Coordinates of C-alpha atoms in Angstrom, one line a residue:
M7 CA 0.0 0.0 0.0
T8 CA 1.4 3.5 -0.9
V9 CA 0.3 6.9 0.6
D10 CA 1.7 10.4 0.4
A11 CA 2.7 12.0 3.7
R12 CA 4.9 14.7 5.1
I13 CA 7.6 14.4 7.7
R14 CA 9.2 17.1 9.7
E15 CA 12.8 17.5 9.8
G16 CA 13.6 20.2 12.3
K17 CA 11.5 23.2 11.3
T18 CA 11.1 22.1 7.7
D19 CA 8.3 19.9 6.3
R20 CA 9.3 17.5 3.6
P21 CA 6.8 15.5 1.4
V22 CA 7.4 11.8 1.2
T23 CA 5.8 8.7 -0.3
M24 CA 5.3 5.9 2.3
T25 CA 5.0 2.4 1.0
V26 CA 3.8 -0.5 3.3
M27 CA 4.1 -4.1 2.1
P28 CA 4.1 -7.5 4.1
L29 CA 7.1 -9.7 4.0
P30 CA 6.4 -13.4 3.1
A31 CA 6.8 -15.5 6.1
S32 CA 3.9 -17.4 7.7
E33 CA 0.3 -16.7 7.3
K34 CA 0.0 -15.4 10.8
D35 CA 1.9 -12.4 12.3
A36 CA 3.8 -11.6 9.0
P37 CA 6.3 -8.6 9.3
L38 CA 5.6 -5.4 7.3
L39 CA 8.2 -3.5 5.2
V40 CA 7.7 0.3 5.4
T41 CA 9.6 2.5 3.0
F42 CA 9.8 6.3 2.8
V43 CA 10.6 8.0 -0.5
P44 CA 10.8 11.8 -0.8
A45 CA 8.0 12.9 -3.0
A46 CA 9.9 15.5 -4.9
L47 CA 12.7 13.1 -5.7
R48 CA 10.3 10.4 -7.0
H49 CA 7.6 12.4 -8.7
D50 CA 8.8 15.9 -9.7
P51 CA 11.4 16.2 -12.4
E52 CA 14.5 17.8 -11.5
P53 CA 13.9 21.6 -12.1
A54 CA 16.0 23.1 -14.6
A55 CA 18.4 25.6 -13.4
P56 CA 17.3 29.0 -14.5
S57 CA 19.4 30.0 -17.3
G58 CA 21.6 32.9 -16.7
D59 CA 21.2 32.6 -13.0
H60 CA 24.8 33.0 -12.0
D61 CA 24.0 34.5 -8.8
A62 CA 22.8 31.5 -6.9
S63 CA 24.0 31.5 -3.5
A64 CA 26.5 29.2 -2.1
G65 CA 24.0 27.7 0.2
E66 CA 21.7 26.8 -2.6
Q67 CA 24.6 25.1 -4.4
A68 CA 25.5 23.3 -1.3
L69 CA 21.9 22.3 -0.9
E70 CA 21.8 21.1 -4.4
A71 CA 24.9 19.1 -4.1
E72 CA 23.6 17.6 -0.9
L73 CA 20.4 16.9 -2.6
K74 CA 22.2 15.1 -5.4
A75 CA 24.1 13.2 -3.0
A76 CA 21.0 12.3 -1.1
R77 CA 19.3 11.4 -4.3
A78 CA 22.1 9.1 -5.3
E79 CA 22.3 7.6 -1.9
L80 CA 18.5 7.1 -2.0
Q81 CA 18.8 5.5 -5.4
N82 CA 21.4 3.2 -4.0
T83 CA 19.3 2.5 -1.0
I84 CA 16.3 1.7 -3.2
E85 CA 18.4 -0.6 -5.3
H86 CA 19.8 -2.2 -2.2
Q87 CA 16.3 -2.4 -0.8
E88 CA 15.0 -4.1 -3.9
T89 CA 17.9 -6.6 -3.8
T90 CA 17.3 -7.1 -0.2
N91 CA 13.6 -7.5 -1.0
E92 CA 14.4 -10.2 -3.5
E93 CA 16.7 -11.9 -1.1
L94 CA 14.0 -11.7 1.6
K95 CA 11.5 -13.1 -0.8
A96 CA 13.9 -16.0 -1.7
A97 CA 14.6 -16.4 2.0
N98 CA 10.9 -16.3 2.8
E99 CA 10.2 -19.0 0.1
E100 CA 13.1 -21.1 1.5
L101 CA 11.8 -20.6 5.0
T102 CA 8.4 -21.6 3.8
S103 CA 9.8 -24.7 2.1
I104 CA 11.9 -25.5 5.2
N105 CA 8.7 -25.0 7.3
E106 CA 6.8 -27.4 5.1
E107 CA 9.7 -29.9 5.4
L108 CA 9.7 -29.4 9.1
Q109 CA 6.0 -30.0 9.3
S110 CA 6.4 -33.1 7.1
V111 CA 9.3 -34.3 9.3
N112 CA 7.2 -33.5 12.4
E113 CA 4.4 -35.6 11.0
E114 CA 6.8 -38.4 10.2
L115 CA 8.2 -38.1 13.7
E116 CA 4.7 -38.3 15.1
T117 CA 4.1 -41.4 13.0
S118 CA 7.4 -42.9 14.0
K119 CA 6.5 -42.1 17.6
E120 CA 3.2 -43.9 17.3
E121 CA 5.0 -46.8 15.5
L122 CA 7.6 -46.9 18.2
Q123 CA 5.0 -46.9 20.8
S124 CA 3.2 -49.8 19.0
F125 CA 6.5 -51.6 18.5
N126 CA 7.3 -51.1 22.2
E127 CA 3.9 -52.5 23.1
E128 CA 4.6 -55.5 20.9
L129 CA 8.0 -56.0 22.4
N130 CA 6.4 -55.9 25.8
T131 CA 3.8 -58.5 24.7
V132 CA 6.5 -60.7 23.1
N133 CA 8.6 -60.3 26.2
G134 CA 5.7 -61.4 28.4
Q135 CA 5.1 -64.4 26.1
L136 CA 8.8 -65.2 26.1
Q137 CA 8.8 -65.1 29.9
H138 CA 5.8 -67.4 29.9
K139 CA 7.5 -69.7 27.4
I140 CA 10.6 -69.7 29.5
G141 CA 8.5 -70.6 32.6
E142 CA 6.8 -73.4 30.6
L143 CA 10.2 -74.6 29.3
E144 CA 11.6 -74.6 32.8
S145 CA 8.5 -76.5 34.1
A146 CA 8.7 -79.0 31.2
T147 CA 12.5 -79.4 31.7
N148 CA 11.9 -80.1 35.4
D149 CA 9.1 -82.5 34.6
L150 CA 11.2 -84.3 32.0
N151 CA 14.2 -84.5 34.4
N152 CA 12.0 -85.9 37.2
L153 CA 10.3 -88.3 34.7
L154 CA 13.6 -89.6 33.4
A155 CA 15.2 -89.6 36.9
G156 CA 12.2 -91.4 38.4
S157 CA 11.8 -93.8 35.5
E158 CA 13.3 -97.3 35.7
I159 CA 14.2 -97.1 32.0
A160 CA 17.9 -96.4 31.6
T161 CA 18.1 -93.8 28.8
L162 CA 21.3 -92.7 27.1
F163 CA 21.6 -89.7 24.7
L164 CA 24.5 -89.8 22.2
D165 CA 25.5 -87.4 19.4
E166 CA 26.3 -88.4 15.8
D167 CA 29.8 -89.5 16.9
F168 CA 28.3 -91.6 19.7
C169 CA 29.6 -89.3 22.4
I170 CA 27.6 -89.0 25.5
R171 CA 25.2 -86.0 25.6
W172 CA 23.2 -86.9 28.7
F173 CA 22.1 -90.0 30.7
T174 CA 19.5 -90.8 33.3
P175 CA 20.3 -92.0 36.8
A176 CA 18.9 -95.5 35.9
T177 CA 22.0 -96.2 33.8
K178 CA 24.1 -96.8 36.9
D179 CA 23.0 -100.4 36.8
L180 CA 24.5 -100.8 33.3
F181 CA 27.3 -98.2 33.1
S182 CA 29.6 -96.6 35.7
F183 CA 28.9 -93.1 34.5
V184 CA 30.0 -89.9 36.3
A185 CA 29.2 -86.3 35.4
T186 CA 32.5 -85.7 33.7
D187 CA 31.8 -88.6 31.2
I188 CA 29.5 -86.3 29.2
G189 CA 31.2 -85.7 25.9
R190 CA 33.2 -89.0 26.0
P191 CA 32.7 -91.7 23.3
I192 CA 30.5 -94.5 24.6
A193 CA 32.9 -97.1 23.1
H194 CA 35.6 -96.0 25.7
L195 CA 33.4 -96.8 28.7
A196 CA 33.0 -100.2 30.4
R197 CA 29.6 -102.0 30.4
K198 CA 27.9 -104.1 32.9
F199 CA 26.0 -106.2 30.3
T200 CA 26.7 -108.3 27.3
D201 CA 25.9 -106.7 24.0
E202 CA 28.4 -107.2 21.1
S203 CA 26.2 -105.5 18.5
L204 CA 25.6 -102.2 20.3
L205 CA 27.8 -100.0 18.1
E206 CA 26.7 -101.8 15.0
D207 CA 23.0 -101.3 15.9
M208 CA 23.6 -97.6 16.6
E209 CA 25.2 -97.2 13.1
T210 CA 22.2 -99.1 11.6
A211 CA 19.7 -96.8 13.4
L212 CA 21.5 -93.7 12.0
K213 CA 21.7 -95.2 8.5
K214 CA 18.2 -96.6 8.2
L215 CA 16.5 -94.1 10.6
S216 CA 14.6 -97.0 12.2
P217 CA 14.5 -98.5 15.7
V218 CA 16.6 -101.5 16.4
E219 CA 15.6 -103.8 19.3
V220 CA 17.4 -106.7 21.0
E221 CA 17.3 -108.5 24.3
V222 CA 20.6 -108.3 26.3
P223 CA 21.6 -110.0 29.6
S224 CA 23.3 -108.0 32.4
D225 CA 26.1 -109.2 34.6
A226 CA 23.7 -109.2 37.5
G227 CA 21.6 -111.8 35.9
R228 CA 18.8 -109.5 34.7
W229 CA 17.4 -109.1 31.2
Y230 CA 16.9 -105.8 29.3
L231 CA 15.2 -104.8 26.1
R232 CA 17.8 -102.6 24.5
R233 CA 16.3 -100.2 21.9
V234 CA 18.2 -97.8 19.7
L235 CA 16.4 -95.1 17.7
P236 CA 17.4 -91.9 16.0
Y237 CA 17.5 -88.6 18.0
R238 CA 15.3 -86.1 16.1
T239 CA 15.3 -82.4 16.7
R240 CA 12.1 -80.3 16.4
D241 CA 13.1 -79.3 12.9
N242 CA 13.4 -83.0 12.0
R243 CA 17.1 -83.1 11.9
I244 CA 19.0 -86.2 13.0
A245 CA 21.4 -85.2 15.8
G246 CA 22.4 -88.6 17.2
V247 CA 20.8 -91.6 18.8
V248 CA 18.8 -92.5 21.9
V249 CA 19.5 -95.8 23.6
T250 CA 17.0 -97.1 26.1
F251 CA 17.2 -100.2 28.4
S252 CA 13.9 -101.6 29.7
D253 CA 14.1 -104.2 32.5
I254 CA 12.1 -107.2 31.2
T255 CA 13.4 -109.8 33.6
D256 CA 10.0 -110.4 35.3
L257 CA 8.2 -110.3 31.9
K258 CA 10.7 -112.7 30.4
R259 CA 10.4 -115.0 33.3
A260 CA 6.6 -114.8 33.0
L261 CA 6.8 -115.4 29.3
D262 CA 9.2 -118.3 29.8
A263 CA 6.8 -119.8 32.4
T264 CA 3.9 -119.2 30.1
N265 CA 5.7 -120.7 27.2
D266 CA 6.7 -123.7 29.3
A267 CA 3.0 -124.0 30.4
R268 CA 1.9 -123.7 26.7
V269 CA 4.4 -126.4 25.6
F270 CA 3.3 -128.6 28.5
A271 CA -0.3 -128.1 27.6
E272 CA 0.3 -128.6 23.9
T273 CA 2.3 -131.8 24.7
I274 CA -0.7 -133.0 26.7
V275 CA -3.0 -132.1 23.9
R276 CA -0.9 -133.9 21.4
T277 CA -0.6 -136.9 23.6
V278 CA -4.3 -137.2 24.3
Q279 CA -5.9 -139.7 21.9
H280 CA -9.3 -138.1 22.1
P281 CA -9.9 -135.2 19.6
L282 CA -9.4 -131.8 21.3
L283 CA -10.4 -128.4 19.9
V284 CA -9.9 -124.9 21.3
L285 CA -12.0 -122.1 19.8
D286 CA -12.1 -118.3 20.4
K287 CA -15.2 -116.2 21.0
Q288 CA -15.8 -116.0 17.2
L289 CA -15.7 -119.8 17.0
R290 CA -12.4 -119.7 15.1
V291 CA -9.9 -122.5 15.7
Q292 CA -7.0 -121.8 18.0
T293 CA -5.7 -125.3 18.5
A294 CA -6.7 -128.7 17.0
N295 CA -4.7 -131.8 18.0
R296 CA -3.7 -134.6 15.6
A297 CA -6.5 -136.9 16.8
F298 CA -9.1 -134.2 15.8
R299 CA -7.5 -133.7 12.4
E300 CA -7.3 -137.4 11.7
L301 CA -10.9 -138.1 12.8
F302 CA -12.4 -135.2 10.7
A303 CA -10.0 -135.4 7.8
V304 CA -8.7 -131.9 8.4
F305 CA -5.5 -132.0 6.3
E306 CA -4.0 -128.7 7.4
E307 CA -1.1 -129.0 9.7
E308 CA -2.6 -126.3 11.9
P309 CA -6.1 -125.0 10.9
K310 CA -5.7 -121.9 13.2
G311 CA -8.0 -119.0 12.4
R312 CA -10.6 -121.0 10.5
L313 CA -14.3 -121.2 11.5
I314 CA -15.2 -124.5 13.0
F315 CA -18.1 -124.7 10.6
D316 CA -15.7 -124.7 7.6
L317 CA -13.5 -127.6 8.8
G318 CA -13.3 -130.8 6.8
T319 CA -16.2 -131.1 4.4
G320 CA -18.7 -129.1 6.6
E321 CA -19.6 -131.9 9.1
W322 CA -19.5 -129.4 11.9
N323 CA -22.1 -127.1 10.3
N324 CA -25.2 -128.5 11.9
P325 CA -27.9 -127.0 14.2
P326 CA -27.2 -129.2 17.4
L327 CA -23.6 -128.2 17.5
R328 CA -24.4 -124.5 16.9
S329 CA -26.9 -124.6 19.8
L330 CA -24.2 -126.3 22.0
L331 CA -21.6 -123.6 21.3
D332 CA -24.1 -120.8 21.7
E333 CA -25.1 -122.3 25.1
V334 CA -21.4 -122.4 26.2
L335 CA -20.9 -118.7 25.1
S336 CA -24.1 -117.2 26.5
A337 CA -24.9 -119.2 29.6
D338 CA -21.3 -119.9 30.7
E339 CA -22.2 -123.4 31.5
D340 CA -20.1 -126.6 31.0
I341 CA -21.5 -129.1 28.6
V342 CA -21.1 -132.7 29.7
D343 CA -21.7 -135.8 27.6
F344 CA -23.5 -134.1 24.8
E345 CA -24.1 -136.8 22.1
V346 CA -24.0 -135.7 18.5
E347 CA -24.7 -137.9 15.4
Q348 CA -22.8 -136.9 12.3
D349 CA -22.2 -138.3 8.9
L350 CA -18.5 -138.3 8.1
H351 CA -17.8 -138.7 4.4
H352 CA -14.9 -141.1 5.0
L353 CA -16.3 -143.0 8.0
G354 CA -20.1 -142.9 7.6
R355 CA -22.5 -142.3 10.4
Q356 CA -20.6 -141.7 13.7
S357 CA -21.7 -141.1 17.3
M358 CA -19.6 -138.6 19.3
M359 CA -19.8 -137.5 22.9
L360 CA -18.9 -133.8 23.3
N361 CA -17.7 -132.1 26.5
A362 CA -17.3 -128.3 26.3
C363 CA -16.3 -125.6 28.8
R364 CA -15.1 -122.1 28.8
L365 CA -11.3 -121.3 29.4
P366 CA -10.9 -118.0 31.2
Q367 CA -8.0 -115.8 29.9
E368 CA -6.0 -113.3 31.9
G369 CA -5.0 -109.8 30.8
G370 CA -8.5 -108.8 29.5
L371 CA -8.4 -111.4 26.7
D372 CA -11.6 -113.1 25.5
D373 CA -12.3 -116.5 27.0
L374 CA -11.7 -119.6 24.9
I375 CA -13.8 -122.7 24.4
L376 CA -12.3 -126.1 25.0
I377 CA -14.2 -129.0 23.3
A378 CA -13.2 -132.6 24.0
I379 CA -14.6 -135.1 21.6
E380 CA -15.0 -138.9 22.2
D381 CA -15.9 -141.1 19.3
V382 CA -18.3 -143.5 20.9
T383 CA -19.4 -145.1 17.6
A384 CA -17.4 -148.3 18.3
R385 CA -18.6 -148.4 21.9
K386 CA -22.2 -148.0 20.9
R387 CA -21.8 -150.7 18.3
F388 CA -20.1 -152.8 20.9
D389 CA -22.9 -152.3 23.3
E390 CA -25.5 -153.0 20.7
H391 CA -23.5 -156.1 19.6
R392 CA -23.1 -157.2 23.2
E393 CA -26.8 -156.9 23.7
V394 CA -27.3 -159.0 20.6
L395 CA -24.7 -161.5 21.8
V396 CA -26.3 -161.8 25.2
N397 CA -29.6 -162.5 23.6
E398 CA -27.9 -164.8 21.1
L399 CA -26.1 -166.5 24.0
N400 CA -29.3 -167.1 25.9
H401 CA -30.8 -168.4 22.7
R402 CA -27.7 -170.5 22.0
I403 CA -27.5 -171.9 25.5
K404 CA -31.1 -173.1 25.1
N405 CA -30.3 -174.5 21.7
V406 CA -27.1 -176.1 23.0
M407 CA -28.9 -177.7 25.9
A408 CA -31.6 -178.9 23.5
T409 CA -28.8 -180.2 21.2
V410 CA -27.0 -181.9 24.0
Q411 CA -30.2 -183.4 25.2
A412 CA -31.0 -184.6 21.7
I413 CA -27.5 -186.0 21.2
A414 CA -27.7 -187.8 24.5
S415 CA -31.1 -189.2 23.8
Q416 CA -30.3 -190.4 20.3
T417 CA -26.9 -191.7 21.3
L418 CA -28.3 -193.8 24.2
R419 CA -31.1 -195.0 22.0
S420 CA -28.9 -196.3 19.3
A421 CA -26.0 -197.5 21.5
T422 CA -25.2 -201.2 21.8
S423 CA -23.4 -200.8 25.1
V424 CA -22.7 -198.2 27.8
E425 CA -19.1 -197.9 26.6
N426 CA -20.1 -197.3 23.0
A427 CA -22.7 -194.7 24.2
R428 CA -20.1 -193.0 26.4
A429 CA -17.6 -192.8 23.6
D430 CA -20.1 -191.6 20.9
F431 CA -21.6 -189.0 23.3
G432 CA -18.2 -187.6 24.3
A433 CA -17.0 -187.4 20.6
R434 CA -20.2 -185.5 19.7
L435 CA -19.8 -183.2 22.6
V436 CA -16.2 -182.5 21.6
A437 CA -17.3 -181.7 18.0
L438 CA -20.0 -179.4 19.3
G439 CA -17.4 -177.7 21.5
N440 CA -15.1 -177.2 18.6
S441 CA -17.8 -175.6 16.6
H442 CA -18.5 -173.3 19.5
D443 CA -14.8 -172.4 19.8
L444 CA -14.8 -171.5 16.1
L445 CA -17.8 -169.2 16.5
T446 CA -16.4 -167.7 19.6
R447 CA -13.2 -166.6 17.8
E448 CA -15.5 -164.7 15.4
N449 CA -17.5 -163.2 18.2
W450 CA -20.5 -165.4 17.1
A451 CA -20.8 -163.3 14.0
G452 CA -20.5 -166.5 11.9
A453 CA -17.7 -168.5 10.5
D454 CA -16.0 -169.2 7.2
L455 CA -16.9 -172.5 5.5
R456 CA -13.2 -173.4 4.9
D457 CA -12.4 -172.9 8.6
I458 CA -15.4 -175.1 9.6
V459 CA -14.3 -177.9 7.3
T460 CA -10.7 -177.7 8.3
D461 CA -11.3 -177.6 12.1
T462 CA -13.9 -180.4 12.0
V463 CA -11.9 -183.0 10.0
K464 CA -8.4 -182.1 11.3
P465 CA -8.6 -184.3 14.5
L466 CA -9.4 -187.4 12.3
A467 CA -6.7 -186.9 9.7
A468 CA -4.3 -189.8 10.2
R469 CA -2.2 -188.7 7.2
S470 CA -1.5 -185.4 5.6
D471 CA -3.0 -186.6 2.2
C472 CA -6.2 -188.2 3.4
F473 CA -8.3 -185.1 2.9
R474 CA -8.6 -182.9 -0.2
I475 CA -10.4 -179.7 0.6
D476 CA -11.3 -177.1 -2.1
G477 CA -13.8 -174.4 -2.5
P478 CA -14.4 -170.6 -2.4
R479 CA -14.5 -168.5 0.8
L480 CA -18.1 -168.5 2.1
W481 CA -19.4 -166.9 5.3
L482 CA -22.1 -168.8 7.2
T483 CA -24.4 -167.6 9.9
P484 CA -23.8 -169.1 13.5
S485 CA -26.7 -171.5 13.2
N486 CA -25.7 -172.7 9.8
A487 CA -22.1 -173.0 10.9
L488 CA -23.0 -175.2 13.9
S489 CA -25.2 -177.4 11.8
M490 CA -22.6 -177.8 9.1
A491 CA -19.9 -178.6 11.7
M492 CA -22.0 -181.2 13.4
A493 CA -22.9 -182.9 10.1
L494 CA -19.3 -182.9 8.9
H495 CA -18.3 -184.4 12.3
E496 CA -20.8 -187.2 11.9
L497 CA -19.6 -187.9 8.3
A498 CA -15.9 -187.9 9.4
T499 CA -16.6 -190.1 12.5
N500 CA -18.5 -192.6 10.4
A501 CA -15.6 -192.6 7.9
A502 CA -13.1 -193.3 10.7
K503 CA -15.2 -196.2 12.0
Y504 CA -16.4 -197.8 8.8
G505 CA -15.3 -195.9 5.7
A506 CA -12.3 -194.3 4.0
L507 CA -10.5 -193.4 7.2
S508 CA -10.6 -196.9 8.6
N509 CA -7.6 -198.1 6.6
E510 CA -4.3 -196.7 5.4
S511 CA -5.3 -196.2 1.7
G512 CA -8.6 -194.3 1.9
S513 CA -9.1 -190.6 1.2
I514 CA -11.9 -188.1 1.2
E515 CA -12.7 -185.1 -1.1
I516 CA -14.7 -182.2 0.3
I517 CA -15.4 -179.9 -2.6
W518 CA -18.0 -177.1 -2.8
R519 CA -18.9 -174.4 -5.2
L520 CA -21.4 -171.6 -5.7
A521 CA -24.0 -171.8 -8.5
G522 CA -26.1 -169.0 -9.8
N523 CA -26.0 -165.4 -8.5
A524 CA -27.9 -162.8 -6.5
S525 CA -31.1 -164.3 -5.0
K526 CA -30.7 -167.6 -6.9
R527 CA -27.2 -168.3 -5.6
R528 CA -26.8 -171.8 -4.1
L529 CA -24.1 -173.8 -2.2
I530 CA -23.3 -177.2 -3.6
L531 CA -21.0 -179.2 -1.3
T532 CA -19.9 -182.8 -2.1
W533 CA -18.4 -185.3 0.4
T534 CA -16.8 -188.2 -1.5
E535 CA -15.0 -191.2 0.1
S536 CA -12.7 -193.5 -1.8
G537 CA -10.1 -196.3 -1.1
G538 CA -11.9 -197.6 1.9
P539 CA -13.6 -201.0 2.7
P540 CA -16.6 -201.9 0.6
V541 CA -19.6 -200.0 1.6
V542 CA -22.9 -201.7 2.5
S543 CA -26.1 -199.8 2.9
P544 CA -27.2 -199.8 6.6
S545 CA -30.2 -201.7 7.6
R546 CA -31.4 -198.9 9.9
T547 CA -30.8 -195.1 10.1
G548 CA -28.7 -194.0 13.0
F549 CA -28.5 -190.6 14.7
G550 CA -25.6 -189.5 12.5
S551 CA -27.5 -190.2 9.3
R552 CA -30.6 -188.4 10.6
L553 CA -28.4 -185.4 11.7
V554 CA -26.9 -185.1 8.3
Q555 CA -30.0 -185.7 6.2
Q556 CA -32.8 -184.1 8.2
V557 CA -31.3 -181.6 10.7
L558 CA -28.8 -180.1 8.3
A559 CA -31.3 -179.9 5.5
A560 CA -33.8 -178.2 7.7
E561 CA -31.2 -175.7 9.1
L562 CA -29.9 -174.8 5.6
G563 CA -33.3 -174.8 4.0
G564 CA -32.0 -177.1 1.2
K565 CA -31.6 -180.8 0.7
V566 CA -29.0 -183.4 1.6
E567 CA -28.5 -186.7 -0.3
V568 CA -26.4 -189.6 1.0
A569 CA -25.4 -192.4 -1.5
Y570 CA -23.8 -195.7 -0.3
E571 CA -21.7 -196.5 -3.4
A572 CA -19.2 -199.4 -3.5
S573 CA -16.2 -197.1 -3.6
G574 CA -17.5 -195.2 -0.6
I575 CA -20.1 -192.9 0.8
V576 CA -21.1 -189.8 -1.3
C577 CA -22.9 -187.0 0.5
K578 CA -24.2 -184.0 -1.6
I579 CA -25.5 -180.9 0.1
D580 CA -27.5 -178.3 -2.0
A581 CA -28.7 -175.2 -0.1
P582 CA -29.6 -171.7 -1.0
M583 CA -27.2 -168.9 0.1
P584 CA -28.6 -165.5 1.0
D585 CA -27.4 -162.4 -0.9
N586 CA -25.5 -161.1 2.1
Q587 CA -23.2 -164.2 2.2
T588 CA -19.6 -163.2 1.2
E589 CA -17.7 -165.0 -1.5
G590 CA -13.9 -165.0 -1.4
G591 CA -11.1 -166.5 -3.4
T592 CA -10.6 -170.2 -3.7
G593 CA -8.1 -172.1 -1.7

C-alpha cells in the first residue's frame, strides 16, 4: 500500500511517499516493510536551473549538491532495498519450504513415535510371552528331568559321533557313569552287560533311521530290552541316537513260564488220543490236535483261524452243534456228555460225545472254548453187539442144551453098550465144543466154511493126504455153521469107523462151489469117500444119518442126499445162500 505523507525535519516539512508491504513468512503475524521515498525526488522532475542565473548563493549550491548526494544515496538505497527485498522473498520462500519440510518431518516423527509406541507394546507382549514360554520350558524341563530320573528305564543320549550328551540315573546299573563322562565316546566306557552289537546297531539306526531292538543280559543276571532309535530335533534333523534299556526280567520269566506251560499243555493235547479243539469267541480254531484232524479229515497241519463250521467237508455245520456252542458262550455253563450224530464222508455215520467248557483268559483277553470229543461209535456198536450177543447167547444156550439133550437121547437110543454110548456121546460133545470155539473166535458173527471144514476133520486126519479140501470162501451164519460142523463131524466119524479113514489107503474129497447169482445163488458141497472098505447100505438109520439128512437140510433150507456106493459114501448138500453171504477166493 502507498500513501503520500509529510515528515518534519527540524522546522522544515518534507513531502514523502510511504509504502507499506508485508514480508512473506507465515500466514499469521507476518512482518511489514515500510519504505519512505521523498515525494519530490520520486515524482517531480529535476527543475532546470534558471538559465543565466549566475547569482545562486553558495547555500543553494551546497543544498543542491547535498540533494544530489542524497538522491544518489537514496537511489542506491532503493536498489539495495530491492535486492534485499528479492533476497528476503527468496529467504521467505526457502523458509516456507523449510517450514513445510519441518512440518512433514514433524508428522513423520509423530508417525514414528506412534509406530515406536506400538513396537514397544509388541515388544512388551513378546517379552511377556517369552517369559511365559521360559517358565513353561523350565517346568517342562523339570518334569522331564523328574520323569527320566524317576523312571526305571535307563536312557542314554548320544551325538552323531556316539559321544555322551546326557544320561538318566537309571543307567548306573548298566554303566559306571560320572558327570565328567559327558562328551566322551560310549565305546571308551565299560559296560555291565553283554551286547556285542551295540555300536553296529547304533550305526544301523542312524543309517536306516529306524529303531533296532534286541534283548541283552546284564552281569547281575537280569534281562533288558535294548532299543536304539534316531534322535530327532524339532526341525526333524538327526542329531544322534537315543539308547533305552527296559528291564524285562520279570516279563521274560513270566513269558518263559507261560511258554513252558503252553508247551506242557500242547504236549498233553498232542498226547491225548481223544480229539481236542480250542475255539475263540468268534468260534475260530485256535488249536486242534492230531486226533481231531485225523478223525475229521482236516488235512491242514494247523487250521488256526478257520471257522469251526468250515472244517473238513462241513460236518460241523449242523444245528445241534451251533446250539451247543451258543449255550457255552451265552450261559457260561459246561456241557457234559452231549451226544452228536454226524455223517463223516470217509467214515459214515458216527456217534460222538462232546464235553465243552469255557477257558478264562487273563489280561483282559476273550475267553476260549475247549471242546473234548470222544468217538463212541465203536462203543455204541459194541454195546449193541453185546446186547445181541447176550440175547444170542441165551438163545444158543437153550439150543445147545436142547442139542445136548437130543445127542444124549439119540446116542443112548442107538448105542449097543454103555461104553459105546459114552464114547459116541463124548465125541459128539467135543465136535459141538469145537464148533462153538470157532464161532467164539469170530464173536459169534458167523464162520467161514473153509475154517469149519478144516477144524472139523483135522482131528481125524491120520495122514496129511487123506483129505482134499477145495472151494471158495463163504461166510455162514452161526446156526448154519453149527449145523454144518455137526454134520461134517458125523460124516468124518462114520468114515473113521467104517469108511475111507478106517484103513491106510482111503481118502476123502470135500469140494464145494457156488452156483447162480444174486437171489438164486446156491451152495453145492460134495463129500466123496474112496479107497476104503466096501460099503454096504445100513439096515437102519442111526443118529448121524438123521443129523446129516434131516437136521442139516432143515437148518440150511435145502436138501441133503447120501449115497452108499461101492467105492465109498457120497454126500451131496444143496442149499440156498442169502445175498449177504460173502464169497472170497478159492483155496
